[in-house]
PDB file of C-alpha atoms in Angstrom:
ATOM      1  CA  MET A   1     107.141 119.516 104.791  1.00 79.00           C
ATOM      2  CA  ASN A   2     108.864 116.892 106.861  1.00 82.00           C
ATOM      3  CA  CYS A   3     109.529 113.569 105.154  1.00 88.00           C
ATOM      4  CA  THR A   4     112.229 110.944 104.882  1.00 91.00           C
ATOM      5  CA  MET A   5     113.135 112.047 101.338  1.00 92.00           C
ATOM      6  CA  LYS A   6     113.989 115.537 102.603  1.00 91.00           C
ATOM      7  CA  THR A   7     116.042 114.169 105.493  1.00 92.00           C
ATOM      8  CA  ASN A   8     117.902 111.589 103.392  1.00 94.00           C
ATOM      9  CA  LEU A   9     118.488 114.134 100.643  1.00 95.00           C
ATOM     10  CA  GLY A  10     119.817 116.689 103.126  1.00 95.00           C
ATOM     11  CA  LYS A  11     122.304 114.246 104.618  1.00 96.00           C
ATOM     12  CA  LEU A  12     123.431 113.075 101.173  1.00 96.00           C
ATOM     13  CA  LEU A  13     123.950 116.637  99.920  1.00 96.00           C
ATOM     14  CA  ALA A  14     125.824 117.621 103.070  1.00 96.00           C
ATOM     15  CA  ASP A  15     128.172 114.663 102.604  1.00 96.00           C
ATOM     16  CA  SER A  16     128.622 115.433  98.894  1.00 93.00           C
ATOM     17  CA  LEU A  17     129.358 119.102  99.514  1.00 93.00           C
ATOM     18  CA  ARG A  18     131.395 118.395 102.660  1.00 95.00           C
ATOM     19  CA  TYR A  19     129.052 120.598 104.663  1.00 96.00           C
ATOM     20  CA  TYR A  20     127.745 120.085 108.159  1.00 96.00           C
ATOM     21  CA  TYR A  21     124.186 118.774 108.322  1.00 95.00           C
ATOM     22  CA  PHE A  22     121.611 120.208 110.713  1.00 94.00           C
ATOM     23  CA  ASP A  23     117.917 119.566 111.091  1.00 91.00           C
ATOM     24  CA  SER A  24     116.331 122.668 112.602  1.00 88.00           C
ATOM     25  CA  ASP A  25     113.498 120.686 114.210  1.00 85.00           C
ATOM     26  CA  SER A  26     116.024 118.416 115.944  1.00 87.00           C
ATOM     27  CA  LEU A  27     117.907 121.436 117.268  1.00 88.00           C
ATOM     28  CA  VAL A  28     114.668 122.915 118.641  1.00 84.00           C
ATOM     29  CA  GLU A  29     113.929 119.557 120.285  1.00 83.00           C
ATOM     30  CA  GLN A  30     117.408 119.444 121.832  1.00 85.00           C
ATOM     31  CA  ALA A  31     117.041 122.980 123.164  1.00 79.00           C
ATOM     32  CA  ALA A  32     113.658 122.089 124.670  1.00 76.00           C
ATOM     33  CA  GLY A  33     115.044 118.975 126.367  1.00 79.00           C
ATOM     34  CA  GLY A  34     113.898 116.248 123.997  1.00 78.00           C
ATOM     35  CA  SER A  35     111.075 115.470 121.596  1.00 76.00           C
ATOM     36  CA  SER A  36     108.403 115.027 124.275  1.00 75.00           C
ATOM     37  CA  ALA A  37     109.372 118.360 125.861  1.00 69.00           C
ATOM     38  CA  ALA A  38     109.316 120.019 122.427  1.00 70.00           C
ATOM     39  CA  ASN A  39     105.851 118.563 121.716  1.00 72.00           C
ATOM     40  CA  SER A  40     104.639 119.800 125.102  1.00 73.00           C
ATOM     41  CA  LEU A  41     106.066 123.238 124.351  1.00 69.00           C
ATOM     42  CA  ARG A  42     104.453 123.255 120.896  1.00 71.00           C
ATOM     43  CA  GLU A  43     101.070 122.307 122.350  1.00 76.00           C
ATOM     44  CA  GLY A  44     101.307 124.480 125.473  1.00 79.00           C
ATOM     45  CA  ASP A  45     103.022 127.608 124.200  1.00 77.00           C
ATOM     46  CA  GLU A  46     103.058 127.856 120.418  1.00 77.00           C
ATOM     47  CA  LYS A  47     104.715 131.294 120.491  1.00 81.00           C
ATOM     48  CA  ALA A  48     107.623 130.047 122.635  1.00 79.00           C
ATOM     49  CA  PHE A  49     108.094 127.103 120.291  1.00 80.00           C
ATOM     50  CA  ARG A  50     108.127 129.390 117.231  1.00 83.00           C
ATOM     51  CA  ASP A  51     110.554 131.731 119.011  1.00 86.00           C
ATOM     52  CA  SER A  52     112.849 128.723 119.560  1.00 86.00           C
ATOM     53  CA  GLU A  53     112.715 127.943 115.842  1.00 88.00           C
ATOM     54  CA  THR A  54     113.606 131.534 115.024  1.00 90.00           C
ATOM     55  CA  GLU A  55     116.543 131.485 117.438  1.00 91.00           C
ATOM     56  CA  VAL A  56     117.864 128.249 115.902  1.00 91.00           C
ATOM     57  CA  LEU A  57     117.657 129.753 112.402  1.00 92.00           C
ATOM     58  CA  ARG A  58     119.299 132.988 113.604  1.00 93.00           C
ATOM     59  CA  GLN A  59     122.252 131.060 114.999  1.00 93.00           C
ATOM     60  CA  LEU A  60     122.585 128.827 111.940  1.00 93.00           C
ATOM     61  CA  SER A  61     122.424 131.800 109.547  1.00 92.00           C
ATOM     62  CA  SER A  62     125.624 133.216 111.027  1.00 91.00           C
ATOM     63  CA  MET A  63     127.587 130.053 110.238  1.00 92.00           C
ATOM     64  CA  GLY A  64     129.066 128.787 106.990  1.00 90.00           C
ATOM     65  CA  ARG A  65     129.287 125.476 105.172  1.00 93.00           C
ATOM     66  CA  LEU A  66     125.985 124.191 106.524  1.00 94.00           C
ATOM     67  CA  LEU A  67     123.134 122.316 105.002  1.00 95.00           C
ATOM     68  CA  VAL A  68     119.987 122.880 107.029  1.00 94.00           C
ATOM     69  CA  CYS A  69     116.784 120.901 106.686  1.00 93.00           C
ATOM     70  CA  ALA A  70     114.346 123.481 107.926  1.00 90.00           C
ATOM     71  CA  GLY A  71     111.134 122.524 109.640  1.00 81.00           C
ATOM     72  CA  ASP A  72     107.705 123.783 108.719  1.00 80.00           C
ATOM     73  CA  GLY A  73     108.050 126.727 111.085  1.00 78.00           C
ATOM     74  CA  ALA A  74     110.895 128.116 109.017  1.00 87.00           C
ATOM     75  CA  VAL A  75     108.462 129.463 106.443  1.00 90.00           C
ATOM     76  CA  ARG A  76     105.863 130.756 108.908  1.00 88.00           C
ATOM     77  CA  SER A  77     107.452 134.150 109.577  1.00 90.00           C
ATOM     78  CA  SER A  78     109.210 136.824 107.591  1.00 92.00           C
ATOM     79  CA  THR A  79     112.000 136.842 110.199  1.00 94.00           C
ATOM     80  CA  ASN A  80     112.727 133.167 109.590  1.00 92.00           C
ATOM     81  CA  LEU A  81     112.574 133.657 105.833  1.00 93.00           C
ATOM     82  CA  ALA A  82     115.075 136.523 106.163  1.00 93.00           C
ATOM     83  CA  PHE A  83     117.492 134.236 108.023  1.00 93.00           C
ATOM     84  CA  MET A  84     117.125 131.676 105.251  1.00 91.00           C
ATOM     85  CA  ARG A  85     118.172 134.345 102.701  1.00 90.00           C
ATOM     86  CA  TYR A  86     121.729 134.079 104.070  1.00 90.00           C
ATOM     87  CA  GLY A  87     122.057 130.928 102.004  1.00 90.00           C
ATOM     88  CA  ILE A  88     120.366 129.164  99.134  1.00 93.00           C
ATOM     89  CA  SER A  89     116.937 127.760  99.854  1.00 94.00           C
ATOM     90  CA  ILE A  90     115.576 124.824  97.892  1.00 95.00           C
ATOM     91  CA  TRP A  91     111.953 123.710  98.124  1.00 94.00           C
ATOM     92  CA  ILE A  92     111.789 119.909  97.929  1.00 95.00           C
ATOM     93  CA  ASP A  93     108.263 119.485  96.577  1.00 95.00           C
ATOM     94  CA  ILE A  94     106.815 116.097  97.486  1.00 95.00           C
ATOM     95  CA  PRO A  95     103.207 115.239  96.517  1.00 95.00           C
ATOM     96  CA  LEU A  96     100.856 115.417  99.481  1.00 95.00           C
ATOM     97  CA  ASP A  97      99.544 111.883  98.985  1.00 94.00           C
ATOM     98  CA  VAL A  98     103.112 110.577  99.317  1.00 94.00           C
ATOM     99  CA  LEU A  99     103.482 112.518 102.569  1.00 93.00           C
ATOM    100  CA  ALA A 100     100.165 111.195 103.865  1.00 93.00           C
ATOM    101  CA  ASN A 101     101.189 107.610 103.101  1.00 92.00           C
ATOM    102  CA  GLU A 102     104.481 108.161 104.904  1.00 91.00           C
ATOM    103  CA  VAL A 103     102.694 109.554 107.947  1.00 89.00           C
ATOM    104  CA  LEU A 104     100.437 106.500 108.069  1.00 90.00           C
ATOM    105  CA  LYS A 105     103.342 104.075 107.609  1.00 86.00           C
ATOM    106  CA  THR A 106     105.501 105.648 110.285  1.00 79.00           C
ATOM    107  CA  GLU A 107     102.576 106.649 112.497  1.00 63.00           C
ATOM    108  CA  ASP A 108     104.353 109.983 112.952  1.00 47.00           C
ATOM    109  CA  LEU A 109     101.254 111.924 113.750  1.00 46.00           C
ATOM    110  CA  SER A 110     102.825 114.577 115.967  1.00 47.00           C
ATOM    111  CA  ASN A 111     102.133 117.363 113.453  1.00 45.00           C
ATOM    112  CA  VAL A 112      99.030 115.843 111.935  1.00 46.00           C
ATOM    113  CA  ALA A 113      95.654 115.094 113.458  1.00 43.00           C
ATOM    114  CA  GLN A 114      95.527 111.609 114.936  1.00 44.00           C
ATOM    115  CA  ALA A 115      94.414 109.145 112.278  1.00 42.00           C
ATOM    116  CA  THR A 116      91.804 106.611 113.179  1.00 44.00           C
ATOM    117  CA  SER A 117      91.935 102.931 112.366  1.00 46.00           C
ATOM    118  CA  ASP A 118      88.983 103.144 109.979  1.00 42.00           C
ATOM    119  CA  SER A 119      89.246 103.228 106.193  1.00 51.00           C
ATOM    120  CA  ASN A 120      89.034 107.029 106.120  1.00 69.00           C
ATOM    121  CA  SER A 121      92.344 107.551 107.966  1.00 90.00           C
ATOM    122  CA  PHE A 122      94.250 108.243 104.723  1.00 90.00           C
ATOM    123  CA  SER A 123      91.759 110.875 103.630  1.00 92.00           C
ATOM    124  CA  LYS A 124      91.792 112.463 107.098  1.00 93.00           C
ATOM    125  CA  VAL A 125      95.590 112.638 107.175  1.00 93.00           C
ATOM    126  CA  LEU A 126      95.678 113.919 103.590  1.00 94.00           C
ATOM    127  CA  GLU A 127      93.131 116.607 104.453  1.00 95.00           C
ATOM    128  CA  GLU A 128      95.177 117.748 107.461  1.00 93.00           C
ATOM    129  CA  ILE A 129      98.417 117.789 105.445  1.00 94.00           C
ATOM    130  CA  SER A 130      96.651 119.716 102.676  1.00 95.00           C
ATOM    131  CA  GLN A 131      95.535 122.342 105.174  1.00 95.00           C
ATOM    132  CA  GLN A 132      99.088 122.668 106.513  1.00 92.00           C
ATOM    133  CA  TYR A 133     100.487 122.852 102.995  1.00 94.00           C
ATOM    134  CA  ASN A 134      98.044 125.567 101.951  1.00 94.00           C
ATOM    135  CA  ALA A 135      98.983 127.603 105.022  1.00 93.00           C
ATOM    136  CA  LEU A 136     102.716 127.222 104.281  1.00 93.00           C
ATOM    137  CA  ARG A 137     102.776 127.361 100.471  1.00 93.00           C
ATOM    138  CA  GLU A 138     103.407 131.100 100.274  1.00 93.00           C
ATOM    139  CA  GLY A 139     106.529 130.661 102.392  1.00 93.00           C
ATOM    140  CA  TYR A 140     107.714 127.711 100.293  1.00 93.00           C
ATOM    141  CA  GLU A 141     107.348 129.822  97.162  1.00 94.00           C
ATOM    142  CA  THR A 142     109.968 132.283  98.447  1.00 93.00           C
ATOM    143  CA  SER A 143     112.672 129.653  97.979  1.00 94.00           C
ATOM    144  CA  ASP A 144     115.427 130.239  95.463  1.00 95.00           C
ATOM    145  CA  ALA A 145     114.592 127.031  93.588  1.00 95.00           C
ATOM    146  CA  ARG A 146     112.127 124.170  93.615  1.00 96.00           C
ATOM    147  CA  VAL A 147     112.873 120.498  92.963  1.00 97.00           C
ATOM    148  CA  CYS A 148     109.716 118.497  92.381  1.00 97.00           C
ATOM    149  CA  LEU A 149     109.660 114.730  92.962  1.00 96.00           C
ATOM    150  CA  GLN A 150     107.070 114.224  90.208  1.00 96.00           C
ATOM    151  CA  LYS A 151     109.165 116.136  87.677  1.00 97.00           C
ATOM    152  CA  VAL A 152     112.309 114.169  88.538  1.00 97.00           C
ATOM    153  CA  ALA A 153     110.382 110.890  88.210  1.00 97.00           C
ATOM    154  CA  SER A 154     109.065 111.982  84.812  1.00 97.00           C
ATOM    155  CA  GLN A 155     112.522 113.044  83.593  1.00 96.00           C
ATOM    156  CA  LEU A 156     113.929 109.664  84.620  1.00 96.00           C
ATOM    157  CA  GLY A 157     111.054 107.756  82.990  1.00 97.00           C
ATOM    158  CA  HIS A 158     109.742 106.348  86.274  1.00 96.00           C
ATOM    159  CA  GLU A 159     106.033 105.702  86.552  1.00 94.00           C
ATOM    160  CA  GLU A 160     106.257 105.176  90.312  1.00 95.00           C
ATOM    161  CA  LEU A 161     107.471 108.033  92.512  1.00 95.00           C
ATOM    162  CA  ASP A 162     109.086 105.647  94.987  1.00 92.00           C
ATOM    163  CA  CYS A 163     111.562 104.674  92.250  1.00 96.00           C
ATOM    164  CA  VAL A 164     113.193 108.104  92.631  1.00 96.00           C
ATOM    165  CA  THR A 165     116.134 107.908  95.029  1.00 96.00           C
ATOM    166  CA  PRO A 166     117.657 110.636  97.179  1.00 96.00           C
ATOM    167  CA  GLU A 167     120.638 110.449  94.808  1.00 97.00           C
ATOM    168  CA  ASP A 168     118.358 111.271  91.851  1.00 97.00           C
ATOM    169  CA  MET A 169     116.952 114.241  93.752  1.00 97.00           C
ATOM    170  CA  ALA A 170     120.458 115.338  94.808  1.00 96.00           C
ATOM    171  CA  VAL A 171     121.542 115.576  91.176  1.00 97.00           C
ATOM    172  CA  GLU A 172     118.602 117.903  90.473  1.00 97.00           C
ATOM    173  CA  VAL A 173     119.325 120.012  93.561  1.00 96.00           C
ATOM    174  CA  LEU A 174     122.977 120.374  92.541  1.00 96.00           C
ATOM    175  CA  LYS A 175     121.876 121.469  89.049  1.00 96.00           C
ATOM    176  CA  GLU A 176     119.659 124.142  90.618  1.00 96.00           C
ATOM    177  CA  ILE A 177     122.484 125.331  92.872  1.00 95.00           C
ATOM    178  CA  GLU A 178     124.793 125.559  89.848  1.00 94.00           C
ATOM    179  CA  LYS A 179     122.216 127.660  87.967  1.00 95.00           C
ATOM    180  CA  LEU A 180     121.760 129.971  90.942  1.00 93.00           C
ATOM    181  CA  THR A 181     125.486 130.513  91.442  1.00 92.00           C
ATOM    182  CA  ARG A 182     125.971 131.128  87.701  1.00 92.00           C
ATOM    183  CA  VAL A 183     123.239 133.789  87.746  1.00 89.00           C
ATOM    184  CA  LYS A 184     124.733 135.378  90.854  1.00 85.00           C
ATOM    185  CA  LYS A 185     128.164 135.610  89.174  1.00 87.00           C
ATOM    186  CA  MET A 186     126.626 137.141  86.046  1.00 88.00           C
ATOM    187  CA  MET A 187     124.795 139.727  88.145  1.00 86.00           C
ATOM    188  CA  GLU A 188     127.985 140.603  90.043  1.00 85.00           C
ATOM    189  CA  ALA A 189     129.875 140.974  86.764  1.00 86.00           C
ATOM    190  CA  ALA A 190     127.123 143.189  85.333  1.00 88.00           C
ATOM    191  CA  ALA A 191     127.268 145.439  88.413  1.00 86.00           C
ATOM    192  CA  ARG A 192     130.998 146.130  88.047  1.00 84.00           C
ATOM    193  CA  PRO A 193     131.898 149.490  86.515  1.00 84.00           C
ATOM    194  CA  PHE A 194     133.387 149.488  83.015  1.00 73.00           C
TER     195      PHE A 194
END
């Protein structure tokens, strides 16, 4: 799900790997004519918005040396998931309460029900994010690897999740990529005739 950790991590990894960085949601917004036009499209014609996401992923899947931060729509259809199979997909698993706090801090409520100013706003935002997460979880689980913020914090001995930096997460992502490429090479070697 969208969060600053995912964005910062994506940019850091792209720089480290000397890849181009793309955010699929930003590309959909650009194609629609800006964020307000994209929001209008999303609210007015959900199918057209999802078709735009699919087209962005189709175009990106034909390119090389890219790091793509995919939006929530990327895991909503089997077509999008197939386009993501052209590369390595990593699920950056951030606890939902962290996401809810970020939404409230940034007041980025475009994808979440409008929070009210009363004391229940956190629970309302968390409930909405939980519903989104439950609807998308099956798609997330198709990723090649999963890097969990809580696990990284535990491995580093941090009691607070906000002590984990994008650099810490990047190290874990790179470890997962190394494992995946090692397995791929072993499978290719095993498939060669004797």
